[in-house]
Amino acid sequence: VVPAFLGGFICIYGLVSGFVKERLFLSEALVAMVFGILIGPEVINVVDPRTFLNVEKFTLEFARYVIAIQVMAAGITLPNRYIVRKWRTMSVLLGPVMVVMWLVTAGIIHLMFEIEFKQSLLIASCAAPTDPILANSVVKGRYAEANVPKNVRDALSAESGINDGLGLPFLYFALYLLNENYSTGHAIGKWFYWIWCYNILLSIVIGVVIGYVARKLLRLAESYDLIDKESFLAFSIGLSIFIVGILQLIRSDDVLCCFIAGHSFTWDSWFREETKDAHFQEVLDGLINVTFFVYFGTIIPWQQFNNPEL
């Protein structure tokens, strides 16, 4: 049942995807999610992942790899040395702008749901960062290229790729403050050394090193004609999966590391120039995104929306 409906949706949506994106201005994520809702247990009930999956664990890991591949792609598509050359823009977007986004989102949640402000900060840390998948609608495609300036698209790609990883300090700041076993000083101290030092700084260093080594190895293999075209195109996908696995083993920030590694990997633009006409990355990204959002539509817990305990 699942392959039939998923494959059918990909084919049918593919036939009208240009019209949906360019004329209706709807993202593929939204259309895929609506389709998932329709075939899910709350509407026609032909697909219910809860009957054959541990939904919580599967969703966590599925989302982790989807985001990792996307932020790796965001890092790869940026112009060479972009973060260093545009450090002022990035500092503003990732510093004061992101803090304001977090606080404003927390304030809205606090007023709407009348919950404690610390709890609002926790929820806002998940909602405030720009999603790299949803940002694709104004970063990639004919509409974006025709209506959004190149410098804005690059800045949005970089910001959405980095702040998914940099959302971690905001999340744990609220979590540690909510932990009754921690004093304020202990919470801030642990937040600094565990989150900023171990998760953020370490993941940046690892990302730079992995991206640099991967770039040198790929160029070496290509110069000696050791790698075929298919493996060459799939290299970045494998690299993102490898990074997620390694960073999960040491329990550091895998999402941020994937973005940094992707940008370090294409620091000299060589890989991007070699693959710019292949479109393999875009095709695979599209398939993964559609699959995830169809799945997500089938597992939305509608019955929990009116649960007073939540």
CSV table of C-alpha atoms in Angstrom, one decimal, residues 43-275:
chain,number,residue,atom,x,y,z
A,43,VAL,CA,-9.3,10.7,6.6
A,44,ILE,CA,-9.4,7.7,4.3
A,45,ASN,CA,-7.2,5.5,6.6
A,46,VAL,CA,-5.2,3.5,4.0
A,47,VAL,CA,-1.8,4.2,5.6
A,48,ASP,CA,-1.2,4.2,9.4
A,49,PRO,CA,2.5,4.0,10.3
A,50,ARG,CA,1.7,3.5,13.9
A,51,THR,CA,0.6,-0.1,13.1
A,52,PHE,CA,4.0,-1.1,11.8
A,53,LEU,CA,6.6,1.4,13.2
A,54,ASN,CA,7.9,2.8,16.4
A,55,VAL,CA,6.8,6.3,15.3
A,56,GLU,CA,8.7,8.4,17.8
A,57,LYS,CA,12.1,6.8,17.2
A,58,PHE,CA,11.6,6.4,13.4
A,59,THR,CA,10.5,10.1,13.0
A,60,LEU,CA,13.4,11.4,15.0
A,61,GLU,CA,16.0,9.5,12.9
A,62,PHE,CA,14.2,10.1,9.6
A,63,ALA,CA,14.0,13.8,10.3
A,64,ARG,CA,17.7,13.9,11.5
A,65,TYR,CA,19.0,12.5,8.2
A,66,VAL,CA,16.6,14.6,6.0
A,67,ILE,CA,17.8,17.8,7.7
A,68,ALA,CA,21.5,16.6,7.6
A,69,ILE,CA,21.3,16.1,3.8
A,70,GLN,CA,19.6,19.4,3.3
A,71,VAL,CA,22.1,21.5,5.4
A,72,MET,CA,24.9,19.7,3.7
A,73,ALA,CA,23.4,20.7,0.3
A,74,ALA,CA,23.0,24.3,1.6
A,75,GLY,CA,26.7,24.4,2.6
A,76,ILE,CA,27.7,23.0,-0.8
A,77,THR,CA,25.7,25.4,-2.9
A,78,LEU,CA,27.1,28.5,-1.3
A,79,PRO,CA,29.7,30.5,-3.1
A,80,ASN,CA,33.3,29.7,-2.1
A,81,ARG,CA,34.4,31.1,1.2
A,82,TYR,CA,31.0,32.7,1.7
A,83,ILE,CA,30.9,32.6,5.5
A,84,VAL,CA,34.3,34.3,5.8
A,85,ARG,CA,33.6,36.9,3.1
A,86,LYS,CA,30.1,37.7,4.5
A,87,TRP,CA,30.9,37.4,8.2
A,88,ARG,CA,29.2,40.7,9.0
A,89,THR,CA,25.9,39.6,7.4
A,90,MET,CA,26.1,36.2,9.1
A,91,SER,CA,27.0,37.8,12.5
A,92,VAL,CA,23.9,40.0,12.3
A,93,LEU,CA,21.6,37.2,11.2
A,94,LEU,CA,22.9,34.6,13.6
A,95,GLY,CA,23.3,37.0,16.5
A,96,PRO,CA,20.8,39.7,17.3
A,97,VAL,CA,18.3,38.7,14.6
A,98,MET,CA,18.1,35.1,15.8
A,99,VAL,CA,17.8,36.2,19.4
A,100,VAL,CA,15.0,38.6,18.6
A,101,MET,CA,13.2,35.8,16.6
A,102,TRP,CA,13.5,33.5,19.6
A,103,LEU,CA,12.2,36.1,22.1
A,104,VAL,CA,9.4,37.3,19.9
A,105,THR,CA,8.3,33.8,19.2
A,106,ALA,CA,8.4,32.9,22.9
A,107,GLY,CA,6.4,36.1,23.7
A,108,ILE,CA,3.7,35.1,21.2
A,109,ILE,CA,3.5,31.6,22.5
A,110,HIS,CA,3.4,32.9,26.1
A,111,LEU,CA,0.4,35.2,25.3
A,112,MET,CA,-1.5,32.7,23.2
A,113,PHE,CA,-1.2,29.6,25.5
A,114,GLU,CA,-0.8,31.3,28.8
A,115,ILE,CA,2.1,29.1,29.9
A,116,GLU,CA,5.3,29.9,31.8
A,117,PHE,CA,7.7,32.1,29.9
A,118,LYS,CA,10.5,29.5,30.4
A,119,GLN,CA,8.3,26.9,28.7
A,120,SER,CA,7.6,29.4,25.9
A,121,LEU,CA,11.4,29.8,25.4
A,122,LEU,CA,11.7,26.1,25.1
A,123,ILE,CA,9.0,25.8,22.4
A,124,ALA,CA,10.3,28.9,20.6
A,125,SER,CA,13.7,27.4,20.3
A,126,CYS,CA,12.2,24.8,18.0
A,127,ALA,CA,10.1,27.2,16.0
A,128,ALA,CA,12.4,30.2,15.6
A,129,PRO,CA,15.3,28.8,13.4
A,130,THR,CA,14.7,29.0,9.6
A,131,ASP,CA,13.9,25.6,8.2
A,132,PRO,CA,16.3,24.8,5.3
A,133,ILE,CA,13.8,22.6,3.6
A,134,LEU,CA,10.9,25.1,3.6
A,135,ALA,CA,13.3,27.9,2.7
A,136,ASN,CA,14.0,26.1,-0.6
A,137,SER,CA,10.8,27.6,-2.1
A,138,VAL,CA,12.5,31.1,-2.1
A,139,VAL,CA,16.1,29.9,-2.7
A,140,LYS,CA,15.8,27.4,-5.5
A,141,GLY,CA,13.8,27.1,-8.7
A,142,ARG,CA,12.7,29.5,-11.5
A,143,TYR,CA,10.5,31.6,-9.3
A,144,ALA,CA,13.3,32.2,-6.8
A,145,GLU,CA,15.9,32.9,-9.5
A,146,ALA,CA,13.5,35.4,-11.2
A,147,ASN,CA,12.2,37.3,-8.1
A,148,VAL,CA,14.8,36.9,-5.3
A,149,PRO,CA,18.2,38.6,-5.6
A,150,LYS,CA,21.2,36.2,-5.6
A,151,ASN,CA,22.7,37.8,-2.5
A,152,VAL,CA,19.5,37.3,-0.6
A,153,ARG,CA,19.2,33.7,-1.6
A,154,ASP,CA,22.8,33.0,-0.6
A,155,ALA,CA,22.3,34.7,2.8
A,156,LEU,CA,19.0,32.8,3.4
A,157,SER,CA,20.7,29.5,2.5
A,158,ALA,CA,23.6,30.2,4.8
A,159,GLU,CA,21.4,31.4,7.7
A,160,SER,CA,18.9,28.5,7.4
A,161,GLY,CA,21.8,25.9,7.2
A,162,ILE,CA,23.7,27.3,10.3
A,163,ASN,CA,20.9,28.2,12.6
A,164,ASP,CA,19.3,24.7,12.6
A,165,GLY,CA,22.5,23.7,14.5
A,166,LEU,CA,22.7,27.0,16.4
A,167,GLY,CA,19.2,26.4,17.7
A,168,LEU,CA,20.7,24.0,20.2
A,169,PRO,CA,21.9,26.7,22.7
A,170,PHE,CA,18.4,28.2,22.8
A,171,LEU,CA,16.8,24.9,23.4
A,172,TYR,CA,19.1,23.8,26.2
A,173,PHE,CA,19.2,27.3,27.8
A,174,ALA,CA,15.4,26.9,28.5
A,175,LEU,CA,15.8,23.2,29.4
A,176,TYR,CA,18.5,23.8,32.0
A,177,LEU,CA,16.5,26.7,33.5
A,178,LEU,CA,13.4,24.5,33.8
A,179,ASN,CA,15.5,21.8,35.5
A,180,GLU,CA,14.7,22.2,39.2
A,181,ASN,CA,17.9,20.3,40.2
A,182,TYR,CA,20.1,23.0,38.7
A,183,SER,CA,20.8,26.3,40.3
A,184,THR,CA,20.9,29.3,37.9
A,185,GLY,CA,24.7,29.4,38.1
A,186,HIS,CA,25.0,25.6,37.5
A,187,ALA,CA,22.6,25.8,34.6
A,188,ILE,CA,24.5,28.6,32.9
A,189,GLY,CA,27.8,26.9,33.5
A,190,LYS,CA,26.7,23.6,32.0
A,191,TRP,CA,25.1,25.4,29.1
A,192,PHE,CA,28.4,27.1,28.3
A,193,TYR,CA,30.8,24.2,28.5
A,194,TRP,CA,28.5,21.4,27.3
A,195,ILE,CA,26.5,23.2,24.6
A,196,TRP,CA,28.8,25.9,23.4
A,197,CYS,CA,32.1,24.2,23.8
A,198,TYR,CA,31.4,20.5,23.2
A,199,ASN,CA,28.4,20.7,20.9
A,200,ILE,CA,28.9,23.9,18.9
A,201,LEU,CA,32.7,24.6,18.8
A,202,LEU,CA,33.6,20.9,18.6
A,203,SER,CA,31.2,20.3,15.8
A,204,ILE,CA,32.5,23.3,13.8
A,205,VAL,CA,36.1,22.0,14.2
A,206,ILE,CA,35.1,18.5,13.1
A,207,GLY,CA,33.1,19.8,10.2
A,208,VAL,CA,36.0,21.9,8.9
A,209,VAL,CA,38.4,19.0,9.2
A,210,ILE,CA,36.1,16.4,7.6
A,211,GLY,CA,35.2,18.8,4.8
A,212,TYR,CA,38.8,19.6,4.1
A,213,VAL,CA,40.0,15.9,4.2
A,214,ALA,CA,37.0,14.8,2.0
A,215,ARG,CA,37.8,17.5,-0.6
A,216,LYS,CA,41.4,16.5,-0.8
A,217,LEU,CA,40.6,12.8,-1.0
A,218,LEU,CA,38.0,13.3,-3.7
A,219,ARG,CA,40.3,15.4,-5.8
A,220,LEU,CA,43.0,12.8,-5.4
A,221,ALA,CA,40.7,10.0,-6.5
A,222,GLU,CA,39.4,12.0,-9.4
A,223,SER,CA,42.9,13.0,-10.6
A,224,TYR,CA,44.0,9.4,-10.7
A,225,ASP,CA,40.7,8.3,-12.3
A,226,LEU,CA,39.8,6.0,-9.4
A,227,ILE,CA,36.2,7.2,-9.0
A,228,ASP,CA,33.3,6.8,-11.4
A,229,LYS,CA,30.7,9.5,-12.1
A,230,GLU,CA,27.9,7.9,-10.1
A,231,SER,CA,30.0,7.7,-6.9
A,232,PHE,CA,31.4,11.2,-7.5
A,233,LEU,CA,27.8,12.6,-7.6
A,234,ALA,CA,26.7,10.6,-4.5
A,235,PHE,CA,29.8,11.5,-2.5
A,236,SER,CA,28.2,14.4,-0.6
A,237,ILE,CA,25.2,12.3,0.4
A,238,GLY,CA,27.4,9.6,1.8
A,239,LEU,CA,29.5,12.3,3.6
A,240,SER,CA,26.4,13.7,5.3
A,241,ILE,CA,25.3,10.3,6.5
A,242,PHE,CA,28.8,9.5,7.7
A,243,ILE,CA,29.0,12.8,9.7
A,244,VAL,CA,25.6,12.1,11.4
A,245,GLY,CA,26.8,8.7,12.5
A,246,ILE,CA,30.1,10.0,13.8
A,247,LEU,CA,28.6,13.0,15.7
A,248,GLN,CA,25.9,10.8,17.2
A,249,LEU,CA,28.6,8.5,18.5
A,250,ILE,CA,30.2,11.4,20.4
A,251,ARG,CA,26.9,13.1,21.1
A,252,SER,CA,27.7,16.4,19.5
A,253,ASP,CA,25.8,18.7,17.1
A,254,ASP,CA,25.5,16.7,13.9
A,255,VAL,CA,23.3,19.2,12.0
A,256,LEU,CA,25.8,22.1,12.4
A,257,CYS,CA,28.7,19.9,11.6
A,258,CYS,CA,27.0,18.8,8.3
A,259,PHE,CA,26.6,22.4,7.2
A,260,ILE,CA,30.2,23.4,8.1
A,261,ALA,CA,31.6,20.2,6.4
A,262,GLY,CA,29.5,20.9,3.3
A,263,HIS,CA,30.9,24.5,3.1
A,264,SER,CA,34.4,23.4,3.8
A,265,PHE,CA,34.1,20.6,1.2
A,266,THR,CA,33.4,23.2,-1.5
A,267,TRP,CA,35.6,25.9,-0.1
A,268,ASP,CA,37.3,26.3,-3.5
A,269,SER,CA,34.1,25.7,-5.6
A,270,TRP,CA,35.7,22.7,-7.4
A,271,PHE,CA,33.1,20.1,-6.5
A,272,ARG,CA,30.2,22.5,-7.1
A,273,GLU,CA,31.5,23.4,-10.6
A,274,GLU,CA,32.0,19.7,-11.4
A,275,THR,CA,28.4,18.8,-10.5
